[in-house]
PDB file of C-alpha atoms and ligand atoms in Angstrom:
ATOM      1  CA  MET A   1     159.139  71.967 313.765  1.00 83.00           C
ATOM      2  CA  LYS A   2     160.896  68.815 312.570  1.00 92.00           C
ATOM      3  CA  LYS A   3     159.613  67.756 309.143  1.00 97.00           C
ATOM      4  CA  LEU A   4     158.287  64.229 308.927  1.00 98.00           C
ATOM      5  CA  PHE A   5     158.587  61.955 305.881  1.00 98.00           C
ATOM      6  CA  ALA A   6     157.626  58.318 305.284  1.00 98.00           C
ATOM      7  CA  ILE A   7     157.428  55.486 302.821  1.00 98.00           C
ATOM      8  CA  PHE A   8     153.969  54.000 302.203  1.00 98.00           C
ATOM      9  CA  GLY A   9     153.728  50.458 300.874  1.00 96.00           C
ATOM     10  CA  ASN A  10     152.538  46.932 301.482  1.00 94.00           C
ATOM     11  CA  PRO A  11     154.825  45.272 302.403  1.00 92.00           C
ATOM     12  CA  VAL A  12     157.111  48.011 303.666  1.00 95.00           C
ATOM     13  CA  SER A  13     159.150  46.438 306.451  1.00 94.00           C
ATOM     14  CA  HIS A  14     162.019  45.514 304.082  1.00 89.00           C
ATOM     15  CA  SER A  15     162.403  49.026 302.623  1.00 94.00           C
ATOM     16  CA  LYS A  16     165.812  50.683 302.664  1.00 95.00           C
ATOM     17  CA  SER A  17     164.302  54.144 302.157  1.00 97.00           C
ATOM     18  CA  PRO A  18     164.117  55.164 305.864  1.00 98.00           C
ATOM     19  CA  LEU A  19     167.827  54.418 306.281  1.00 98.00           C
ATOM     20  CA  MET A  20     168.758  56.175 303.010  1.00 98.00           C
ATOM     21  CA  HIS A  21     166.830  59.358 303.825  1.00 98.00           C
ATOM     22  CA  ASN A  22     167.653  59.509 307.541  1.00 98.00           C
ATOM     23  CA  LEU A  23     171.378  59.158 306.806  1.00 98.00           C
ATOM     24  CA  SER A  24     171.046  62.004 304.304  1.00 98.00           C
ATOM     25  CA  PHE A  25     169.058  64.269 306.656  1.00 98.00           C
ATOM     26  CA  GLN A  26     171.597  63.595 309.380  1.00 98.00           C
ATOM     27  CA  GLY A  27     174.640  63.971 307.122  1.00 98.00           C
ATOM     28  CA  LEU A  28     173.438  67.249 305.669  1.00 98.00           C
ATOM     29  CA  GLY A  29     172.112  68.668 308.956  1.00 97.00           C
ATOM     30  CA  TYR A  30     168.513  68.927 307.727  1.00 97.00           C
ATOM     31  CA  ASP A  31     165.965  68.852 310.554  1.00 97.00           C
ATOM     32  CA  ALA A  32     163.735  65.999 309.446  1.00 98.00           C
ATOM     33  CA  CYS A  33     162.919  62.385 310.125  1.00 98.00           C
ATOM     34  CA  TYR A  34     161.776  59.554 307.815  1.00 98.00           C
ATOM     35  CA  THR A  35     159.727  56.547 308.860  1.00 98.00           C
ATOM     36  CA  ARG A  36     157.787  53.677 307.259  1.00 98.00           C
ATOM     37  CA  TYR A  37     154.046  53.126 307.144  1.00 98.00           C
ATOM     38  CA  LEU A  38     152.225  49.970 306.192  1.00 98.00           C
ATOM     39  CA  LEU A  39     149.353  51.228 304.050  1.00 98.00           C
ATOM     40  CA  GLU A  40     146.892  48.440 303.394  1.00 97.00           C
ATOM     41  CA  ASP A  41     144.138  50.411 301.687  1.00 97.00           C
ATOM     42  CA  GLY A  42     145.546  52.606 298.913  1.00 96.00           C
ATOM     43  CA  SER A  43     142.371  54.666 298.710  1.00 96.00           C
ATOM     44  CA  ARG A  44     143.200  56.032 302.189  1.00 97.00           C
ATOM     45  CA  LEU A  45     146.584  57.404 301.099  1.00 98.00           C
ATOM     46  CA  LYS A  46     145.647  61.097 301.168  1.00 98.00           C
ATOM     47  CA  GLU A  47     143.738  60.896 304.436  1.00 98.00           C
ATOM     48  CA  THR A  48     146.597  58.996 306.076  1.00 98.00           C
ATOM     49  CA  PHE A  49     149.167  61.498 304.767  1.00 98.00           C
ATOM     50  CA  PHE A  50     147.378  64.428 306.423  1.00 98.00           C
ATOM     51  CA  ASN A  51     146.492  62.516 309.612  1.00 98.00           C
ATOM     52  CA  LEU A  52     150.185  61.767 310.133  1.00 98.00           C
ATOM     53  CA  GLN A  53     151.084  65.415 309.415  1.00 97.00           C
ATOM     54  CA  LEU A  54     153.679  64.464 306.875  1.00 98.00           C
ATOM     55  CA  LYS A  55     155.689  66.771 304.625  1.00 98.00           C
ATOM     56  CA  GLY A  56     156.445  64.146 301.998  1.00 98.00           C
ATOM     57  CA  ILE A  57     156.307  60.451 301.160  1.00 98.00           C
ATOM     58  CA  ASN A  58     157.685  57.824 298.852  1.00 98.00           C
ATOM     59  CA  ILE A  59     155.249  55.245 297.597  1.00 97.00           C
ATOM     60  CA  THR A  60     156.126  51.665 296.775  1.00 95.00           C
ATOM     61  CA  VAL A  61     154.262  48.564 295.601  1.00 90.00           C
ATOM     62  CA  PRO A  62     151.273  48.386 295.191  1.00 92.00           C
ATOM     63  CA  HIS A  63     150.160  52.002 295.614  1.00 95.00           C
ATOM     64  CA  LYS A  64     151.902  54.005 292.863  1.00 95.00           C
ATOM     65  CA  GLU A  65     148.719  54.371 290.834  1.00 93.00           C
ATOM     66  CA  GLU A  66     146.645  55.355 293.884  1.00 96.00           C
ATOM     67  CA  ALA A  67     149.362  57.893 294.705  1.00 97.00           C
ATOM     68  CA  PHE A  68     148.977  59.287 291.193  1.00 97.00           C
ATOM     69  CA  LYS A  69     145.235  59.710 291.787  1.00 97.00           C
ATOM     70  CA  ALA A  70     145.741  61.362 295.195  1.00 98.00           C
ATOM     71  CA  CYS A  71     147.848  64.274 293.896  1.00 98.00           C
ATOM     72  CA  ASP A  72     146.543  67.800 293.329  1.00 98.00           C
ATOM     73  CA  VAL A  73     149.417  68.767 291.054  1.00 98.00           C
ATOM     74  CA  LEU A  74     151.396  66.370 288.842  1.00 98.00           C
ATOM     75  CA  ASP A  75     154.786  66.807 287.309  1.00 97.00           C
ATOM     76  CA  PRO A  76     154.439  66.368 283.492  1.00 97.00           C
ATOM     77  CA  PHE A  77     156.382  63.084 283.425  1.00 96.00           C
ATOM     78  CA  ALA A  78     154.329  61.557 286.294  1.00 97.00           C
ATOM     79  CA  GLN A  79     151.217  62.695 284.455  1.00 96.00           C
ATOM     80  CA  LYS A  80     152.398  60.949 281.306  1.00 94.00           C
ATOM     81  CA  VAL A  81     153.193  57.589 282.919  1.00 92.00           C
ATOM     82  CA  GLY A  82     150.372  57.474 285.460  1.00 92.00           C
ATOM     83  CA  ALA A  83     152.549  56.411 288.397  1.00 93.00           C
ATOM     84  CA  VAL A  84     153.812  58.463 291.347  1.00 97.00           C
ATOM     85  CA  ASN A  85     156.496  57.334 293.810  1.00 97.00           C
ATOM     86  CA  THR A  86     157.199  60.703 295.464  1.00 98.00           C
ATOM     87  CA  ILE A  87     154.744  63.199 296.970  1.00 98.00           C
ATOM     88  CA  VAL A  88     155.541  66.548 298.598  1.00 98.00           C
ATOM     89  CA  GLU A  89     153.020  68.693 300.464  1.00 98.00           C
ATOM     90  CA  LYS A  90     153.067  72.430 299.782  1.00 97.00           C
ATOM     91  CA  GLU A  91     150.447  74.741 301.301  1.00 97.00           C
ATOM     92  CA  GLY A  92     147.976  71.901 301.787  1.00 97.00           C
ATOM     93  CA  LYS A  93     148.340  70.545 298.243  1.00 98.00           C
ATOM     94  CA  LEU A  94     149.979  67.280 297.208  1.00 98.00           C
ATOM     95  CA  TYR A  95     152.560  67.493 294.419  1.00 98.00           C
ATOM     96  CA  GLY A  96     153.402  64.202 292.688  1.00 98.00           C
ATOM     97  CA  TYR A  97     156.564  63.040 290.916  1.00 98.00           C
ATOM     98  CA  ASN A  98     158.029  59.865 289.446  1.00 98.00           C
ATOM     99  CA  THR A  99     161.699  59.471 290.345  1.00 98.00           C
ATOM    100  CA  ASP A 100     161.982  55.735 289.515  1.00 97.00           C
ATOM    101  CA  ALA A 101     162.373  56.358 285.804  1.00 97.00           C
ATOM    102  CA  PRO A 102     165.003  59.147 285.914  1.00 97.00           C
ATOM    103  CA  GLY A 103     166.826  57.067 288.554  1.00 98.00           C
ATOM    104  CA  PHE A 104     166.883  54.117 286.205  1.00 97.00           C
ATOM    105  CA  LEU A 105     168.010  56.232 283.248  1.00 97.00           C
ATOM    106  CA  LYS A 106     170.964  57.458 285.274  1.00 97.00           C
ATOM    107  CA  ALA A 107     171.754  53.932 286.479  1.00 97.00           C
ATOM    108  CA  ILE A 108     172.235  52.587 282.955  1.00 97.00           C
ATOM    109  CA  ALA A 109     174.185  55.614 281.685  1.00 95.00           C
ATOM    110  CA  GLU A 110     177.468  53.810 282.425  1.00 95.00           C
ATOM    111  CA  PHE A 111     176.831  51.394 279.544  1.00 96.00           C
ATOM    112  CA  LYS A 112     178.137  53.055 276.404  1.00 94.00           C
ATOM    113  CA  ASN A 113     177.145  52.619 272.756  1.00 95.00           C
ATOM    114  CA  ILE A 114     173.707  51.292 273.626  1.00 97.00           C
ATOM    115  CA  LYS A 115     170.858  51.816 271.195  1.00 98.00           C
ATOM    116  CA  THR A 116     168.530  48.809 271.365  1.00 98.00           C
ATOM    117  CA  ILE A 117     167.120  47.500 274.643  1.00 98.00           C
ATOM    118  CA  LEU A 118     165.060  44.406 275.391  1.00 98.00           C
ATOM    119  CA  PHE A 119     162.746  44.625 278.408  1.00 98.00           C
ATOM    120  CA  LEU A 120     161.769  41.346 280.017  1.00 98.00           C
ATOM    121  CA  GLY A 121     158.480  42.325 281.689  1.00 97.00           C
ATOM    122  CA  ALA A 122     155.723  44.846 281.160  1.00 96.00           C
ATOM    123  CA  GLY A 123     154.570  45.890 284.652  1.00 90.00           C
ATOM    124  CA  GLY A 124     154.481  49.293 286.333  1.00 87.00           C
ATOM    125  CA  THR A 125     158.252  49.788 286.457  1.00 92.00           C
ATOM    126  CA  ALA A 126     158.618  48.826 282.807  1.00 95.00           C
ATOM    127  CA  GLN A 127     155.929  51.346 281.937  1.00 92.00           C
ATOM    128  CA  SER A 128     157.630  54.435 283.354  1.00 94.00           C
ATOM    129  CA  THR A 129     161.171  53.382 282.406  1.00 96.00           C
ATOM    130  CA  SER A 130     160.278  52.447 278.804  1.00 97.00           C
ATOM    131  CA  SER A 131     158.797  55.894 278.353  1.00 96.00           C
ATOM    132  CA  ILE A 132     161.837  57.784 279.662  1.00 96.00           C
ATOM    133  CA  LEU A 133     164.256  55.566 277.710  1.00 97.00           C
ATOM    134  CA  ARG A 134     162.400  56.188 274.482  1.00 97.00           C
ATOM    135  CA  ASP A 135     162.416  59.945 275.158  1.00 95.00           C
ATOM    136  CA  ALA A 136     166.200  59.640 275.676  1.00 96.00           C
ATOM    137  CA  GLY A 137     166.597  58.054 272.219  1.00 97.00           C
ATOM    138  CA  TYR A 138     166.806  54.327 273.014  1.00 97.00           C
ATOM    139  CA  ILE A 139     164.771  51.793 271.036  1.00 98.00           C
ATOM    140  CA  VAL A 140     162.890  49.629 273.541  1.00 98.00           C
ATOM    141  CA  THR A 141     161.314  46.256 272.730  1.00 98.00           C
ATOM    142  CA  ILE A 142     159.047  44.565 275.267  1.00 98.00           C
ATOM    143  CA  LEU A 143     158.877  40.817 275.876  1.00 98.00           C
ATOM    144  CA  ASN A 144     156.300  39.676 278.418  1.00 98.00           C
ATOM    145  CA  ARG A 145     154.903  36.406 279.727  1.00 97.00           C
ATOM    146  CA  SER A 146     151.256  37.370 279.325  1.00 96.00           C
ATOM    147  CA  GLU A 147     149.648  39.169 276.415  1.00 96.00           C
ATOM    148  CA  ALA A 148     147.262  41.282 278.496  1.00 95.00           C
ATOM    149  CA  ARG A 149     149.862  43.725 279.797  1.00 95.00           C
ATOM    150  CA  LEU A 150     151.232  44.407 276.314  1.00 97.00           C
ATOM    151  CA  GLU A 151     148.136  46.245 275.112  1.00 96.00           C
ATOM    152  CA  ARG A 152     149.190  49.601 276.483  1.00 93.00           C
ATOM    153  CA  TYR A 153     152.667  49.314 274.933  1.00 96.00           C
ATOM    154  CA  ILE A 154     151.226  48.382 271.546  1.00 97.00           C
ATOM    155  CA  LYS A 155     149.030  51.480 271.720  1.00 96.00           C
ATOM    156  CA  ASP A 156     152.124  53.549 272.538  1.00 95.00           C
ATOM    157  CA  GLY A 157     153.919  52.175 269.483  1.00 97.00           C
ATOM    158  CA  PHE A 158     156.428  49.808 271.124  1.00 98.00           C
ATOM    159  CA  GLN A 159     157.454  46.552 269.444  1.00 98.00           C
ATOM    160  CA  THR A 160     156.132  43.824 271.730  1.00 98.00           C
ATOM    161  CA  TYR A 161     156.293  40.045 271.964  1.00 98.00           C
ATOM    162  CA  THR A 162     155.067  37.230 274.158  1.00 98.00           C
ATOM    163  CA  PHE A 163     157.228  34.151 274.675  1.00 98.00           C
ATOM    164  CA  ASP A 164     155.320  32.444 271.843  1.00 97.00           C
ATOM    165  CA  THR A 165     155.667  35.211 269.272  1.00 98.00           C
ATOM    166  CA  PHE A 166     159.275  36.255 270.005  1.00 98.00           C
ATOM    167  CA  LYS A 167     161.667  36.265 267.047  1.00 94.00           C
ATOM    168  CA  PRO A 168     165.353  35.834 268.010  1.00 92.00           C
ATOM    169  CA  GLN A 169     167.307  39.031 267.353  1.00 96.00           C
ATOM    170  CA  ALA A 170     170.190  41.000 268.866  1.00 97.00           C
ATOM    171  CA  PHE A 171     169.821  43.750 271.509  1.00 98.00           C
ATOM    172  CA  ASP A 172     172.561  45.903 273.054  1.00 98.00           C
ATOM    173  CA  LEU A 173     171.094  45.683 276.556  1.00 98.00           C
ATOM    174  CA  VAL A 174     168.781  43.079 278.137  1.00 98.00           C
ATOM    175  CA  ILE A 175     166.942  44.147 281.285  1.00 98.00           C
ATOM    176  CA  ASN A 176     164.928  42.106 283.754  1.00 98.00           C
ATOM    177  CA  MET A 177     161.952  44.302 284.639  1.00 96.00           C
ATOM    178  CA  THR A 178     159.945  41.464 286.205  1.00 95.00           C
ATOM    179  CA  SER A 179     159.796  40.238 289.788  1.00 92.00           C
ATOM    180  CA  ALA A 180     161.048  36.817 288.666  1.00 95.00           C
ATOM    181  CA  GLY A 181     163.945  35.943 290.950  1.00 93.00           C
ATOM    182  CA  LEU A 182     162.861  38.328 293.707  1.00 91.00           C
ATOM    183  CA  GLU A 183     161.395  35.692 296.006  1.00 87.00           C
ATOM    184  CA  ASP A 184     161.881  32.598 293.895  1.00 92.00           C
ATOM    185  CA  ASP A 185     164.487  31.064 291.622  1.00 94.00           C
ATOM    186  CA  SER A 186     162.739  31.613 288.322  1.00 97.00           C
ATOM    187  CA  LEU A 187     164.079  33.191 285.158  1.00 98.00           C
ATOM    188  CA  PRO A 188     162.079  36.073 283.656  1.00 98.00           C
ATOM    189  CA  ALA A 189     161.702  34.270 280.303  1.00 98.00           C
ATOM    190  CA  PRO A 190     162.218  30.726 278.981  1.00 98.00           C
ATOM    191  CA  LYS A 191     165.886  29.764 279.039  1.00 98.00           C
ATOM    192  CA  GLU A 192     165.863  29.054 275.284  1.00 97.00           C
ATOM    193  CA  ILE A 193     165.002  32.705 274.633  1.00 98.00           C
ATOM    194  CA  LEU A 194     167.573  34.006 277.131  1.00 98.00           C
ATOM    195  CA  ASP A 195     170.186  31.752 275.557  1.00 98.00           C
ATOM    196  CA  THR A 196     169.697  33.646 272.298  1.00 98.00           C
ATOM    197  CA  VAL A 197     169.488  37.248 273.564  1.00 98.00           C
ATOM    198  CA  ILE A 198     172.106  37.261 276.349  1.00 98.00           C
ATOM    199  CA  PRO A 199     175.145  36.089 274.293  1.00 98.00           C
ATOM    200  CA  THR A 200     174.621  38.882 271.739  1.00 97.00           C
ATOM    201  CA  ALA A 201     174.034  41.643 274.338  1.00 98.00           C
ATOM    202  CA  LYS A 202     176.714  44.112 275.477  1.00 98.00           C
ATOM    203  CA  ALA A 203     175.428  43.999 279.073  1.00 98.00           C
ATOM    204  CA  CYS A 204     172.562  42.763 281.261  1.00 98.00           C
ATOM    205  CA  VAL A 205     170.727  44.657 283.992  1.00 98.00           C
ATOM    206  CA  ASP A 206     168.272  43.597 286.698  1.00 98.00           C
ATOM    207  CA  VAL A 207     165.979  45.978 288.589  1.00 96.00           C
ATOM    208  CA  ILE A 208     165.941  43.598 291.565  1.00 94.00           C
ATOM    209  CA  TYR A 209     168.560  44.567 294.123  1.00 92.00           C
ATOM    210  CA  GLY A 210     170.371  42.986 297.036  1.00 87.00           C
ATOM    211  CA  LYS A 211     170.705  39.523 295.516  1.00 90.00           C
ATOM    212  CA  GLU A 212     172.071  37.795 292.486  1.00 94.00           C
ATOM    213  CA  THR A 213     169.015  36.652 290.542  1.00 97.00           C
ATOM    214  CA  PRO A 214     169.014  33.596 288.262  1.00 98.00           C
ATOM    215  CA  PHE A 215     168.913  36.084 285.351  1.00 98.00           C
ATOM    216  CA  LEU A 216     172.120  37.828 286.467  1.00 98.00           C
ATOM    217  CA  LYS A 217     173.736  34.444 287.169  1.00 98.00           C
ATOM    218  CA  LEU A 218     173.010  33.389 283.608  1.00 98.00           C
ATOM    219  CA  ALA A 219     174.369  36.699 282.260  1.00 98.00           C
ATOM    220  CA  LYS A 220     177.584  36.160 284.240  1.00 98.00           C
ATOM    221  CA  HIS A 221     177.806  32.639 282.880  1.00 98.00           C
ATOM    222  CA  TYR A 222     178.005  34.291 279.444  1.00 98.00           C
ATOM    223  CA  ASP A 223     180.697  36.712 280.769  1.00 98.00           C
ATOM    224  CA  LYS A 224     178.508  39.763 280.335  1.00 98.00           C
ATOM    225  CA  PRO A 225     178.916  42.954 282.360  1.00 97.00           C
ATOM    226  CA  THR A 226     175.979  43.052 284.811  1.00 97.00           C
ATOM    227  CA  LYS A 227     174.322  45.461 287.176  1.00 97.00           C
ATOM    228  CA  ASP A 228     171.564  44.968 289.757  1.00 96.00           C
ATOM    229  CA  GLY A 229     168.896  47.465 290.893  1.00 96.00           C
ATOM    230  CA  SER A 230     170.898  49.098 293.721  1.00 96.00           C
ATOM    231  CA  ASP A 231     171.919  52.196 291.761  1.00 96.00           C
ATOM    232  CA  MET A 232     168.360  52.655 290.522  1.00 97.00           C
ATOM    233  CA  LEU A 233     167.183  52.554 294.138  1.00 97.00           C
ATOM    234  CA  LEU A 234     169.891  55.000 295.217  1.00 98.00           C
ATOM    235  CA  TYR A 235     169.279  57.443 292.366  1.00 98.00           C
ATOM    236  CA  GLN A 236     165.474  57.468 292.687  1.00 98.00           C
ATOM    237  CA  GLY A 237     166.066  58.198 296.384  1.00 98.00           C
ATOM    238  CA  ILE A 238     168.441  61.087 295.696  1.00 98.00           C
ATOM    239  CA  ILE A 239     166.031  62.660 293.209  1.00 98.00           C
ATOM    240  CA  ALA A 240     163.159  62.245 295.719  1.00 98.00           C
ATOM    241  CA  PHE A 241     165.361  63.832 298.410  1.00 98.00           C
ATOM    242  CA  GLU A 242     165.912  66.835 296.137  1.00 98.00           C
ATOM    243  CA  TYR A 243     162.128  67.316 295.981  1.00 98.00           C
ATOM    244  CA  PHE A 244     161.691  66.709 299.736  1.00 98.00           C
ATOM    245  CA  THR A 245     164.239  69.394 300.579  1.00 98.00           C
ATOM    246  CA  GLU A 246     163.034  71.737 297.812  1.00 96.00           C
ATOM    247  CA  HIS A 247     166.337  71.626 295.937  1.00 96.00           C
ATOM    248  CA  VAL A 248     168.413  73.144 298.729  1.00 96.00           C
ATOM    249  CA  TYR A 249     170.997  70.408 298.018  1.00 97.00           C
ATOM    250  CA  ILE A 250     172.348  69.183 294.721  1.00 96.00           C
ATOM    251  CA  PHE A 251     172.677  65.560 293.654  1.00 97.00           C
ATOM    252  CA  GLU A 252     176.437  65.416 294.340  1.00 97.00           C
ATOM    253  CA  GLN A 253     175.942  66.617 297.940  1.00 98.00           C
ATOM    254  CA  ILE A 254     173.242  64.046 298.688  1.00 98.00           C
ATOM    255  CA  GLU A 255     174.877  61.034 296.986  1.00 98.00           C
ATOM    256  CA  PRO A 256     177.745  60.365 299.448  1.00 98.00           C
ATOM    257  CA  LYS A 257     175.374  60.604 302.431  1.00 98.00           C
ATOM    258  CA  MET A 258     172.672  58.370 300.975  1.00 98.00           C
ATOM    259  CA  LYS A 259     175.191  55.867 299.657  1.00 97.00           C
ATOM    260  CA  LYS A 260     176.140  54.983 303.229  1.00 97.00           C
ATOM    261  CA  ALA A 261     172.864  53.047 303.455  1.00 97.00           C
ATOM    262  CA  PHE A 262     174.337  50.560 301.007  1.00 93.00           C
ATOM    263  CA  ILE A 263     177.521  49.825 302.909  1.00 88.00           C
ATOM    264  CA  LEU A 264     176.133  49.462 306.433  1.00 64.00           C
TER     265      LEU A 264
HETATM  266  P1  NDP B 301     154.471  44.548 288.428  1.00 56.56           P
HETATM  267  O1  NDP B 301     153.728  43.653 289.356  1.00 56.56           O
HETATM  268  O2  NDP B 301     153.806  45.789 287.948  1.00 56.56           O
HETATM  269  O3  NDP B 301     154.865  43.693 287.086  1.00 56.56           O
HETATM  270  C1  NDP B 301     155.447  42.445 287.204  1.00 56.56           C
HETATM  271  C2  NDP B 301     155.970  41.986 285.831  1.00 56.56           C
HETATM  272  O4  NDP B 301     156.741  40.819 286.062  1.00 56.56           O
HETATM  273  C3  NDP B 301     154.888  41.589 284.827  1.00 56.56           C
HETATM  274  O5  NDP B 301     155.333  41.910 283.537  1.00 56.56           O
HETATM  275  C4  NDP B 301     154.807  40.063 285.018  1.00 56.56           C
HETATM  276  O6  NDP B 301     154.358  39.382 283.868  1.00 56.56           O
HETATM  277  C5  NDP B 301     156.241  39.727 285.254  1.00 56.56           C
HETATM  278  N1  NDP B 301     156.496  38.507 286.013  1.00 56.56           N
HETATM  279  C6  NDP B 301     156.303  38.301 287.332  1.00 56.56           C
HETATM  280  N2  NDP B 301     156.731  37.066 287.678  1.00 56.56           N
HETATM  281  C7  NDP B 301     157.202  36.494 286.535  1.00 56.56           C
HETATM  282  C8  NDP B 301     157.776  35.221 286.240  1.00 56.56           C
HETATM  283  N3  NDP B 301     157.946  34.289 287.179  1.00 56.56           N
HETATM  284  N4  NDP B 301     158.161  34.975 284.972  1.00 56.56           N
HETATM  285  C9  NDP B 301     158.009  35.904 284.005  1.00 56.56           C
HETATM  286  N5  NDP B 301     157.470  37.120 284.225  1.00 56.56           N
HETATM  287  C10 NDP B 301     157.063  37.404 285.469  1.00 56.56           C
HETATM  288  O7  NDP B 301     155.851  44.829 289.103  1.00 56.56           O
HETATM  289  P2  NDP B 301     156.722  46.178 289.120  1.00 56.56           P
HETATM  290  O8  NDP B 301     156.876  46.667 287.731  1.00 56.56           O
HETATM  291  O9  NDP B 301     156.172  47.106 290.138  1.00 56.56           O
HETATM  292  O10 NDP B 301     158.121  45.656 289.686  1.00 56.56           O
HETATM  293  C11 NDP B 301     158.964  44.849 288.881  1.00 56.56           C
HETATM  294  C12 NDP B 301     160.300  44.656 289.584  1.00 56.56           C
HETATM  295  O11 NDP B 301     160.969  45.902 289.699  1.00 56.56           O
HETATM  296  C13 NDP B 301     160.179  44.089 290.988  1.00 56.56           C
HETATM  297  O12 NDP B 301     161.099  43.031 291.116  1.00 56.56           O
HETATM  298  C14 NDP B 301     160.598  45.252 291.877  1.00 56.56           C
HETATM  299  O13 NDP B 301     161.241  44.793 293.042  1.00 56.56           O
HETATM  300  C15 NDP B 301     161.569  45.995 290.967  1.00 56.56           C
HETATM  301  N6  NDP B 301     161.748  47.427 291.298  1.00 56.56           N
HETATM  302  C16 NDP B 301     162.999  47.885 291.615  1.00 56.56           C
HETATM  303  C17 NDP B 301     163.210  49.215 291.918  1.00 56.56           C
HETATM  304  C18 NDP B 301     164.582  49.692 292.278  1.00 56.56           C
HETATM  305  O14 NDP B 301     164.706  50.826 292.746  1.00 56.56           O
HETATM  306  N7  NDP B 301     165.616  48.931 292.054  1.00 56.56           N
HETATM  307  C19 NDP B 301     162.108  50.201 291.888  1.00 56.56           C
HETATM  308  C20 NDP B 301     160.830  49.630 291.528  1.00 56.56           C
HETATM  309  C21 NDP B 301     160.665  48.277 291.248  1.00 56.56           C
HETATM  310  P3  NDP B 301     152.789  39.027 283.609  1.00 56.56           P
HETATM  311  O15 NDP B 301     152.200  40.217 282.903  1.00 56.56           O
HETATM  312  O16 NDP B 301     152.835  37.833 282.754  1.00 56.56           O
HETATM  313  O17 NDP B 301     152.175  38.772 284.953  1.00 56.56           O
END
């Protein structure tokens, strides 16, 4: 029987994941199909998964924490960060993984001689990526608009600042981890702060993809190498695909197929 996969989210109509995974299934000759599902009530994730007779799902905003709660078995990294974006069903049990963070780690690997990183933002994506970056040996500092979200990072031993408490200093990499610029024209931090940290950085990265955000525009104005969130999206998808297909294919086999979703 054809295996069925989906992405759950709200909204979900804009997601590139169905195209990425279907092109890969097709390109590799794997008998499966991937669709999208608008999940309004996150607490119904498990029930919906089984009702639709799915083999696996990706989970996007705002259900990654509900997805974490719905799993029977968690990969140690997903367990640590409390967010799941990939679920695979095996013998009636749901296995949960986080592929966003390893995808992001791979996406920034092209920038060499990087030690210190400034995160603009402290939401769910910042949470999982800060953890994996620290494990990989980077020193991550968090700057966020509101104080409330910083609590967890302080507990975990990260250096944190709000816009009011920030002390100008140099970082190798500055990363926009906020949704500022996604649907509006705002910068992720006051321009006076960005005007101090961007000029001294080696490169600037945005997790938003498919558009040039005001943050990346400013980084280009300072002649910095930049990168948007497309590779992160691609790599998290490839790693999820490896789980979906139970590691029958390796990364290098999946990449050229999935990449086609970005040039269509
Ligand atoms: P969350 O809602 O969990 O967190 C949002 C963060 O952005 C908070 O720190 C919030 O600050 C901050 N923020 C929002 N608007 C502004 C603003 N106008 N100015 C300053 N700060 C702001 O979001 P996620 O972590 O889930 O997602 C963050 C981004 O990552 C999104 O743009 C999403 O599209 C992108 N993403 C990209 C992926 C990819 O594959 N490329 C994968 C996953 C996410 P505060 O605490 O003050 O509210």
